Amino acid sequence: MASLYSCSLAPTIAFVAWLFLLLVGMSSAQLSTNFYSTSCPNVLSTIKSAVDSAVSNEARMGASLLRLHFHDCFVNGCDASVLLDDTANFTGEKTARPNNNSLRGFDVIDTIKTQVETLCARTVSCADILAVAARDSVVALGGPSWNVLLGRRDSTTASLSAANSNIPGPQLNLSALLTAFSNKNLNARDMVALSGSHTIGQAKCSSFRARLYNENNINSSFATSLRANCPSSGGNDNLSPLDTTSPTTFDNAYYKNLQSLKGLLHSDQQLFSGGSTNAQVNTYSSNSATFFTDFANAMVKMGNLSPLTGTSGQIRTNCRKTN
Ligand code: HEM
Ligand SMILES: *[C@@H]1O[C@H](CO)[C@@H](O)[C@H](O)[C@H]1NC(C)=O
Ligand SMILES: *[C@@H]1O[C@H](CO)[C@@H](O)[C@H](O)[C@H]1NC(C)=O
Ligand SMILES: *[C@@H]1O[C@H](CO)[C@@H](O)[C@H](O)[C@H]1NC(C)=O
Ligand SMILES: *[C@@H]1O[C@H](CO)[C@@H](O)[C@H](O)[C@H]1NC(C)=O
């Protein structure tokens, strides 16, 4: 009886064991911090040196590289789709409304990719380079560090229409911003933390003109000084820092600015306009360690958006085109 019982159970045990191994196998297809530790052990130090050099050459480049990763991840996942150039028979994302004539840093990514291909040919994806360069940029400008999960592969496709619809624009109100992030499984806390990226970098007059001339919840001395460089017509490409207080330092000044109605973009000030995110802004404004911890966690979460892994996609040799 006992042996009959164990006999009938054996296939079940084998099935459970097989299922366990399958799940372990599946989890190894996920991202990991040590993905290149044997295939390209020096890749992280190579990327870091290149980012440090680009940022010391021009501090704003740190902001531009951080934004590239965001605009990659929000469009069909972190797959380097944002880096593909348009050609006669291929339409990429570079001319999408949020990107056209605004995204920058492509040359720095090319430089890094060339160095990394010399170090380890056909091994490190452009999508992973973007994720690491974003982290190294934040660190170079004084912000928090985090372990970047690796093992993303590169797309062979891009989507202009998804870039136009998924990347939030500066005209959005709080509820639309929350929706844009929740569409990417990022919650309100993540949204407020990630928006702290606007503690660095610049925006064009065309991105914030309406706020200067049509809105009431803006600090009047701040508005007056900005109008000088952003007239009611013309000067579309004139730049202003997103954080006037400390534009090349990754700190919590962005949130302090919001409290004194000095958010540059309409969307920035929406985070502190009496709505559900006011409390989070107050927390980050008074506690930069909490902001740094939440920011780092949210960056890891954003970096996990629908990666291509295993044998999906490819490792591009040139980030601007498919192999
Ligand atoms: C919350 C919704 C967001 C909106 C509406 C938004 C919108 C914008 C706009 C309009 C600009 C200026 C573009 C220009 O005038 O050329 C900008 C710049 C920037 N954004 Fe955002 N953004 C958002 C979230 C984020 C996130 C999540 C990140 C990064 C994780 C980010 C990083 C940056 C950086 C670093 C810059 C400056 C780039 C540079 O100087 O080259 N933004 N953003
Ligand atoms: C696109 O055009 C190039 C030449 O400009 C050609 O080499 C390539 O095969 C074409 N790709 C497709 C998918 O048609
Ligand atoms: C992109 O920007 C350029 C100017 O840099 C402009 O000539 C072109 O029409 C824009 N394209 C789109 C699709 O908006
Ligand atoms: C926010 O914007 C959306 C889309 O434009 C609009 O439908 C909604 O009514 C706005 N919500 C508020 C509270 O203004
Ligand atoms: C506007 O900015 C000035 C100068 O920085 C500051 O003293 C004032 O408190 C701000 N106003 C508001 C309403 O926060």
XYZ file of C-alpha atoms and ligand atoms in Angstrom:
422
model
C 0.000 0.000 0.000
C 2.774 2.377 0.995
C 4.835 1.566 -2.105
C 1.787 1.933 -4.343
C 1.120 5.310 -2.772
C 4.674 6.579 -3.360
C 4.607 5.176 -6.883
C 1.532 7.216 -7.800
C 3.082 10.310 -6.229
C 6.388 10.044 -8.125
C 5.161 11.710 -11.355
C 3.669 14.509 -9.263
C 6.981 15.088 -7.495
C 8.805 15.014 -10.832
C 6.342 17.562 -12.223
C 6.781 19.868 -9.227
C 10.575 19.584 -9.547
C 10.331 20.349 -13.277
C 8.081 23.345 -12.570
C 10.571 24.602 -9.960
C 13.476 24.334 -12.414
C 11.394 26.058 -15.084
C 10.670 28.958 -12.731
C 14.347 29.219 -11.731
C 15.216 29.169 -15.443
C 12.678 31.896 -16.119
C 14.007 34.079 -13.334
C 17.510 33.781 -14.796
C 16.089 35.358 -17.956
C 15.320 38.443 -15.840
C 17.734 41.301 -15.265
C 20.609 40.968 -12.795
C 23.336 43.239 -11.457
C 26.108 40.768 -12.413
C 24.957 40.064 -15.982
C 28.306 41.101 -17.537
C 30.580 40.050 -14.684
C 32.181 37.276 -16.721
C 31.392 38.374 -20.309
C 32.558 41.976 -19.870
C 33.930 42.604 -16.381
C 35.169 46.152 -17.083
C 32.068 47.497 -18.768
C 30.818 49.479 -15.757
C 34.102 51.319 -15.183
C 34.366 52.061 -18.916
C 30.886 53.629 -19.007
C 31.524 55.555 -15.792
C 34.749 57.107 -17.104
C 33.062 58.165 -20.322
C 30.078 59.684 -18.493
C 32.341 61.498 -16.005
C 34.303 62.955 -18.881
C 31.192 64.048 -20.802
C 29.672 65.625 -17.678
C 32.875 67.441 -16.732
C 32.989 68.777 -20.277
C 29.375 69.971 -20.029
C 27.370 69.497 -16.822
C 24.035 69.569 -18.679
C 25.000 66.338 -20.464
C 24.244 64.474 -17.232
C 20.656 65.696 -17.456
C 20.406 64.842 -21.134
C 21.603 61.263 -20.583
C 19.147 60.759 -17.710
C 16.281 61.962 -19.900
C 17.302 59.617 -22.750
C 16.795 56.595 -20.492
C 13.348 57.888 -19.403
C 12.239 58.472 -22.997
C 13.523 55.017 -23.916
C 11.745 53.182 -21.086
C 8.341 54.882 -21.526
C 8.077 53.741 -25.151
C 7.629 49.956 -25.353
C 10.120 49.388 -22.551
C 13.838 50.018 -22.018
C 15.040 48.621 -25.345
C 17.109 51.479 -26.851
C 14.354 52.139 -29.397
C 14.897 55.856 -28.795
C 18.401 55.634 -30.279
C 17.413 54.363 -33.742
C 17.882 56.899 -36.537
C 15.231 57.527 -39.158
C 16.119 56.210 -42.622
C 14.373 56.162 -45.992
C 12.500 52.997 -45.008
C 12.471 53.226 -41.190
C 10.713 55.718 -38.919
C 12.127 55.945 -35.413
C 11.163 57.999 -32.358
C 13.531 60.925 -32.737
C 10.999 63.203 -34.405
C 8.222 62.501 -31.894
C 6.900 65.684 -30.269
C 8.663 65.234 -26.901
C 11.951 64.270 -28.595
C 12.323 66.337 -31.744
C 14.931 69.047 -31.488
C 15.054 68.423 -27.719
C 16.609 65.051 -26.851
C 20.385 65.141 -26.767
C 23.345 62.972 -25.774
C 23.268 60.627 -28.771
C 26.921 61.358 -29.601
C 28.000 60.512 -26.057
C 26.170 57.176 -26.290
C 27.916 56.519 -29.633
C 31.304 57.223 -28.038
C 30.550 54.867 -25.148
C 29.271 52.168 -27.507
C 32.443 52.335 -29.616
C 34.595 51.934 -26.497
C 32.456 49.093 -25.183
C 32.512 47.242 -28.545
C 36.324 47.455 -28.486
C 36.318 46.090 -24.941
C 33.794 43.270 -25.553
C 32.389 42.912 -29.067
C 28.658 42.226 -29.496
C 28.111 41.729 -25.781
C 26.685 44.835 -24.107
C 23.339 46.234 -25.255
C 22.646 49.886 -25.995
C 19.659 49.667 -23.627
C 21.960 48.670 -20.745
C 24.418 51.436 -21.665
C 21.546 53.949 -21.359
C 20.515 52.591 -17.951
C 24.078 52.706 -16.592
C 24.807 56.129 -18.114
C 21.657 57.520 -16.452
C 22.809 56.262 -13.037
C 26.382 57.489 -13.554
C 25.067 60.912 -14.616
C 23.035 61.298 -11.440
C 26.053 60.280 -9.353
C 28.360 62.652 -11.273
C 26.070 65.567 -10.398
C 25.907 64.712 -6.686
C 22.824 62.488 -6.537
C 22.235 59.002 -5.138
C 23.667 55.783 -6.544
C 21.961 52.439 -7.045
C 22.766 49.018 -8.496
C 21.650 48.922 -12.123
C 19.994 45.676 -13.171
C 21.450 44.470 -16.486
C 20.724 42.065 -19.306
C 18.396 44.142 -21.473
C 18.633 43.567 -25.227
C 18.024 46.021 -28.054
C 14.889 46.332 -30.160
C 14.738 46.022 -33.914
C 11.681 48.276 -33.903
C 10.620 51.708 -32.702
C 7.276 53.477 -32.384
C 6.772 57.115 -33.267
C 3.121 56.939 -32.259
C 3.869 55.366 -28.853
C 6.533 58.042 -28.259
C 3.922 60.703 -28.988
C 1.276 59.177 -26.756
C 3.212 57.626 -23.834
C 5.739 60.318 -22.896
C 3.981 62.907 -20.710
C 4.015 66.515 -21.910
C 4.473 69.716 -19.874
C 0.860 70.832 -20.413
C -0.550 67.897 -18.405
C -2.459 68.336 -15.147
C -1.838 66.208 -12.048
C -4.398 63.534 -12.833
C -3.070 63.107 -16.391
C 0.501 62.866 -15.072
C -0.558 60.199 -12.574
C -2.292 58.290 -15.366
C 0.739 58.459 -17.676
C 2.893 56.911 -14.934
C 0.335 54.364 -13.765
C 0.106 53.207 -17.393
C 3.727 52.163 -16.800
C 2.989 50.588 -13.416
C 4.613 53.512 -11.639
C 2.640 54.893 -8.689
C 2.198 58.449 -7.411
C 5.190 58.143 -5.109
C 7.365 57.006 -8.052
C 6.021 59.838 -10.212
C 6.820 62.536 -7.647
C 10.284 61.065 -6.981
C 11.169 60.651 -10.672
C 10.039 64.209 -11.405
C 12.876 65.275 -9.099
C 15.047 64.656 -12.197
C 14.097 68.222 -13.019
C 16.602 69.296 -10.374
C 19.044 69.257 -13.311
C 18.888 70.280 -16.957
C 17.228 72.880 -19.126
C 13.958 73.494 -20.929
C 13.094 75.538 -23.970
C 10.900 78.629 -23.802
C 8.325 76.808 -25.954
C 7.940 74.262 -23.121
C 7.028 76.818 -20.438
C 5.838 80.023 -22.201
C 2.165 79.432 -21.453
C 2.965 79.173 -17.743
C 4.744 82.550 -17.748
C 1.929 84.430 -19.447
C -1.298 82.615 -18.502
C -0.930 81.200 -14.994
C -1.516 82.560 -11.499
C 0.223 79.936 -9.357
C 3.669 81.193 -10.324
C 6.010 83.288 -8.181
C 5.748 86.792 -9.637
C 9.418 87.766 -9.317
C 10.374 84.394 -10.815
C 7.947 84.928 -13.729
C 9.246 88.434 -14.364
C 12.864 87.307 -14.583
C 12.005 84.392 -16.899
C 9.951 86.551 -19.271
C 13.095 88.487 -20.183
C 14.487 85.397 -21.913
C 11.147 83.942 -23.048
C 9.060 86.561 -24.834
C 5.372 86.030 -25.527
C 6.329 85.294 -29.126
C 9.684 84.247 -30.567
C 12.677 82.818 -28.746
C 11.193 79.308 -28.734
C 14.579 77.641 -28.286
C 15.846 79.952 -25.522
C 16.798 77.858 -22.513
C 16.103 78.208 -18.797
C 17.164 75.838 -16.024
C 14.443 73.534 -14.689
C 15.895 74.233 -11.218
C 17.045 77.855 -11.062
C 18.589 77.409 -7.614
C 21.168 74.709 -8.468
C 20.825 73.652 -12.129
C 23.850 71.347 -12.260
C 23.527 69.732 -8.835
C 21.284 66.740 -8.232
C 19.644 67.778 -4.946
C 16.155 68.361 -3.509
C 15.983 72.066 -4.508
C 13.372 71.172 -7.160
C 10.841 70.463 -4.389
C 11.741 73.635 -2.462
C 11.184 75.593 -5.674
C 7.718 74.060 -6.034
C 6.853 75.231 -2.511
C 7.668 78.830 -3.511
C 5.755 78.479 -6.803
C 8.939 78.345 -8.857
C 8.263 75.211 -10.848
C 9.354 75.973 -14.417
C 6.942 73.686 -16.261
C 3.183 73.678 -15.764
C 3.539 69.931 -15.076
C 6.167 70.605 -12.368
C 3.960 73.008 -10.429
C 1.054 70.534 -10.703
C 2.854 68.376 -8.113
C 2.372 71.229 -5.593
C -0.932 72.814 -6.402
C -3.058 71.664 -3.475
C -3.587 68.131 -4.745
C -2.772 64.648 -3.495
C 0.993 64.990 -4.094
C 1.547 68.141 -1.971
C 2.535 66.061 1.075
C 5.161 64.129 -0.900
C 6.702 67.385 -2.137
C 6.869 68.659 1.456
C 8.569 65.432 2.557
C 11.243 65.576 -0.152
C 11.771 69.298 0.393
C 12.605 68.784 4.056
C 14.307 65.394 3.751
C 16.733 64.900 0.902
C 17.712 61.397 2.102
C 14.116 60.219 1.636
C 14.062 61.755 -1.836
C 17.341 60.047 -2.759
C 16.163 56.632 -1.539
C 12.800 56.899 -3.305
C 14.421 58.217 -6.473
C 16.893 55.342 -6.637
C 14.136 52.769 -6.073
C 11.907 54.370 -8.706
C 14.764 54.433 -11.238
C 15.245 50.682 -10.783
C 11.498 50.209 -11.244
C 11.443 52.369 -14.392
C 14.518 50.540 -15.700
C 12.614 47.250 -15.412
C 9.927 48.273 -17.903
C 9.398 45.433 -20.429
C 13.043 44.586 -21.137
C 13.886 42.263 -24.012
C 15.834 39.350 -22.505
C 17.173 35.927 -23.421
C 17.137 35.596 -27.192
C 14.613 38.385 -27.867
C 15.900 41.405 -29.739
C 19.613 41.750 -30.420
C 22.851 43.353 -29.253
C 23.258 46.227 -31.700
C 26.819 46.963 -32.754
C 25.813 50.537 -33.607
C 23.141 52.027 -31.341
C 21.694 54.088 -34.202
C 20.709 51.127 -36.381
C 19.716 47.498 -36.196
C 22.332 44.889 -37.120
C 6.458 63.957 -14.918
C 6.364 64.111 -16.225
C 7.421 64.788 -17.027
C 7.223 65.788 -17.919
C 5.879 66.414 -18.278
C 8.509 66.171 -18.428
C 8.716 67.155 -19.381
C 9.951 67.676 -19.707
C 10.150 68.791 -20.588
C 9.061 69.539 -21.340
C 11.477 69.053 -20.612
C 12.171 70.164 -21.407
C 12.334 69.748 -22.846
C 12.719 70.920 -23.731
O 12.194 72.030 -23.535
O 13.562 70.729 -24.644
C 12.120 68.105 -19.758
C 13.469 68.044 -19.517
C 14.063 67.074 -18.740
N 13.438 65.974 -18.196
Fe 11.469 65.704 -17.970
N 9.469 65.399 -17.836
C 8.853 64.539 -16.985
C 9.464 63.542 -16.244
C 10.811 63.272 -16.286
C 11.426 62.082 -15.757
C 10.662 60.923 -15.126
C 12.761 62.202 -15.975
C 13.875 61.241 -15.649
C 13.732 60.146 -14.951
C 12.970 63.480 -16.617
C 14.193 64.021 -16.921
C 14.379 65.236 -17.542
C 15.656 65.904 -17.622
C 16.943 65.450 -16.938
C 15.468 67.058 -18.405
C 16.539 68.071 -18.848
C 17.216 67.515 -20.093
C 18.327 68.376 -20.676
O 18.694 69.403 -20.116
O 18.823 67.979 -21.748
N 11.768 64.078 -16.818
N 11.165 67.260 -19.228
C 16.186 49.809 -46.202
O 16.944 50.476 -47.197
C 18.311 50.101 -47.184
C 18.990 50.960 -48.234
O 18.714 52.297 -48.006
C 18.448 48.626 -47.475
O 19.815 48.258 -47.385
C 17.676 47.831 -46.470
O 17.678 46.455 -46.776
C 16.233 48.314 -46.397
N 15.565 47.625 -45.320
C 14.349 47.124 -45.446
C 13.807 46.448 -44.200
O 13.685 47.209 -46.436
C 11.552 68.509 -36.015
O 12.301 69.671 -35.778
C 12.818 70.280 -36.943
C 13.646 71.472 -36.507
O 14.689 71.056 -35.718
C 11.690 70.685 -37.871
O 12.216 71.215 -39.074
C 10.815 69.476 -38.182
O 9.682 69.873 -38.921
C 10.366 68.807 -36.893
N 9.672 67.579 -37.209
C 8.509 67.259 -36.674
C 7.938 65.952 -37.090
O 7.929 67.966 -35.879
C -6.965 67.027 -16.500
O -6.774 66.931 -17.880
C -7.653 66.002 -18.506
C -7.193 65.822 -19.939
O -6.962 67.076 -20.538
C -9.070 66.479 -18.361
O -9.986 65.579 -18.957
C -9.413 66.600 -16.884
O -10.685 67.153 -16.734
C -8.386 67.463 -16.180
N -8.600 67.352 -14.741
C -8.618 68.385 -13.952
C -8.841 68.108 -12.500
O -8.474 69.533 -14.348
C 8.663 84.226 -4.479
O 10.068 84.342 -4.538
C 10.588 85.258 -3.587
C 12.051 85.509 -3.940
O 12.766 84.289 -4.032
C 10.348 84.690 -2.202
O 10.881 85.542 -1.223
C 8.846 84.516 -1.984
O 8.578 83.882 -0.783
C 8.229 83.709 -3.121
N 6.779 83.776 -3.069
C 6.021 82.726 -2.742
C 4.544 82.949 -2.832
O 6.460 81.673 -2.381
